GROMACS .gro file of C-alpha atoms in nm:
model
   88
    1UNK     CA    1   2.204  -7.933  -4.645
    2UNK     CA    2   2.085  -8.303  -4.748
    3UNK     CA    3   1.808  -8.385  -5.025
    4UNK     CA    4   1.642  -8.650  -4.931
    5UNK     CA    5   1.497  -8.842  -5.207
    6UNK     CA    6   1.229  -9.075  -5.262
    7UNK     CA    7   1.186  -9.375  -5.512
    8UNK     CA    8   0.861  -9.353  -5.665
    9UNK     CA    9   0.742  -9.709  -5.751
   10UNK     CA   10   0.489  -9.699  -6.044
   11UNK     CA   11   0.107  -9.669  -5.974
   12UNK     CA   12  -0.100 -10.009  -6.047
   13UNK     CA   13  -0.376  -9.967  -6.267
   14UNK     CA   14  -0.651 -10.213  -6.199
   15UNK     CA   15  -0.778 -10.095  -6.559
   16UNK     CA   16  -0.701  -9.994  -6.939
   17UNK     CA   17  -0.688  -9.609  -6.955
   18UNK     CA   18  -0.888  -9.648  -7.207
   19UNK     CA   19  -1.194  -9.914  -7.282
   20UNK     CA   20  -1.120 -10.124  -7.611
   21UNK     CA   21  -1.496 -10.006  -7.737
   22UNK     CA   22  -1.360  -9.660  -7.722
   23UNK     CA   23  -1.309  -9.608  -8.153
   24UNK     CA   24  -1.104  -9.270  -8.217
   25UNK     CA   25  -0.996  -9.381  -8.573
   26UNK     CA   26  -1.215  -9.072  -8.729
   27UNK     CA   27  -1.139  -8.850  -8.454
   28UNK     CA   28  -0.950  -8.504  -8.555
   29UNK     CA   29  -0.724  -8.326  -8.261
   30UNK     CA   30  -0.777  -8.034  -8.174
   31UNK     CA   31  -1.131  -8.002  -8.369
   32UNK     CA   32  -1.270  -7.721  -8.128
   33UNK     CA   33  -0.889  -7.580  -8.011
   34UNK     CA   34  -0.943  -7.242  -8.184
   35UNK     CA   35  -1.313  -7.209  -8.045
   36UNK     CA   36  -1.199  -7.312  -7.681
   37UNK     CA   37  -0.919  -7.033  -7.704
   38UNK     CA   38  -1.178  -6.791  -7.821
   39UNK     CA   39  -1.381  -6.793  -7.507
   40UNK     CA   40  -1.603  -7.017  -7.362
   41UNK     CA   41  -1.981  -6.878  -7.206
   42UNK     CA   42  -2.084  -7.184  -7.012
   43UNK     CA   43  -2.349  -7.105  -6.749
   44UNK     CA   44  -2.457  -7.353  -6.473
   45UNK     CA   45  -2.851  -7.289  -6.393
   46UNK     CA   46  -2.956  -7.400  -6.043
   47UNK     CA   47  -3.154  -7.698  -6.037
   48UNK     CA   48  -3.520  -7.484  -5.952
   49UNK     CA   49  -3.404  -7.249  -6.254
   50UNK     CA   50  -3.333  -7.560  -6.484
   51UNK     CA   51  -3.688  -7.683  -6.426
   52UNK     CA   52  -3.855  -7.365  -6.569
   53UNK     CA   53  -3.661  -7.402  -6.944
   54UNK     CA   54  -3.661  -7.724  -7.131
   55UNK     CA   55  -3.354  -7.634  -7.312
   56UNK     CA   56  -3.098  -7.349  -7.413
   57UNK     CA   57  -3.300  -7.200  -7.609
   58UNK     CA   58  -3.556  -7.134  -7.433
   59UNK     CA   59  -3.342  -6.965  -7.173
   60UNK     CA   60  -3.201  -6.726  -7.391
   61UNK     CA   61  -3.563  -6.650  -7.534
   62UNK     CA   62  -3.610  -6.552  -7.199
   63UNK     CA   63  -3.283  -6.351  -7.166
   64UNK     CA   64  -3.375  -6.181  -7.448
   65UNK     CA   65  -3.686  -6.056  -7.404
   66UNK     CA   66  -3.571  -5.905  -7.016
   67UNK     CA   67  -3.319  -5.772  -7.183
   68UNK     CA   68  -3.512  -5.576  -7.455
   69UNK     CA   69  -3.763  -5.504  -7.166
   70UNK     CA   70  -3.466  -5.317  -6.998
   71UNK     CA   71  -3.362  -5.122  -7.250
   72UNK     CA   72  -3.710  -4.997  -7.291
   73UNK     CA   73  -3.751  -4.941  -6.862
   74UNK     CA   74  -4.031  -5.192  -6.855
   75UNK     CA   75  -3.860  -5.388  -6.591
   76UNK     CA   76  -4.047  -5.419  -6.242
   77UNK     CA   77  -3.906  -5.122  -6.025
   78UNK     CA   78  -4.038  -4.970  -5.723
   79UNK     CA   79  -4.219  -4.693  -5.789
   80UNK     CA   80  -4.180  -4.526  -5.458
   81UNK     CA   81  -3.965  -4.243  -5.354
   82UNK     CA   82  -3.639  -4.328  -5.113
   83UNK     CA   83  -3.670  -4.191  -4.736
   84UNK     CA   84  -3.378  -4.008  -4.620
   85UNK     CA   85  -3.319  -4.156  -4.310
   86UNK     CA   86  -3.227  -3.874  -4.047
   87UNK     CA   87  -2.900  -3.886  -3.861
   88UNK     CA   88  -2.973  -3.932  -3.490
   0.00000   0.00000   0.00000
């Protein structure tokens, strides 16, 4: 069975990686490693949602209070009784 193998000629790169204005002389590596590994709780809001909250927390104002409003059964619920729907 042959192998056929390719020679890989190296990419051009119209530009620097990285822009010379770019100044990581005070950066520290790894600064947010341990908080990353921890867990991350990142939630994308659709853009009609995102219009309604001017910033985080005002959405988890809001997630709190429907949230205590559950645990008391204040949340909107239909009131009316199931049908059982007869087998025919």
């Amino acid at each position: 069975m042959s192998e056929k193998h390719t020679s890989r000629k190296p990419l051009k790169v119209s530009e620097p990686e990285m822009r010379s204005e770019y100044d990581f002389s005070s950066a520290v590596r790894g600064k947010y490693h341990k908080r990353y590994l921890e867990g991350t709780n990142v939630v994308v809001l659709e853009p009609d949602v995102a219009k309604r909250f001017k910033n985080s927390e005002a959405v988890n104002e809001a997630l709190r209070r429907y949230l205590k409003s559950e645990r008391r059964g204040l949340t909107t619920r239909s009131t009316r009784t199931s049908r059982k729907r007869s087998a025919g």
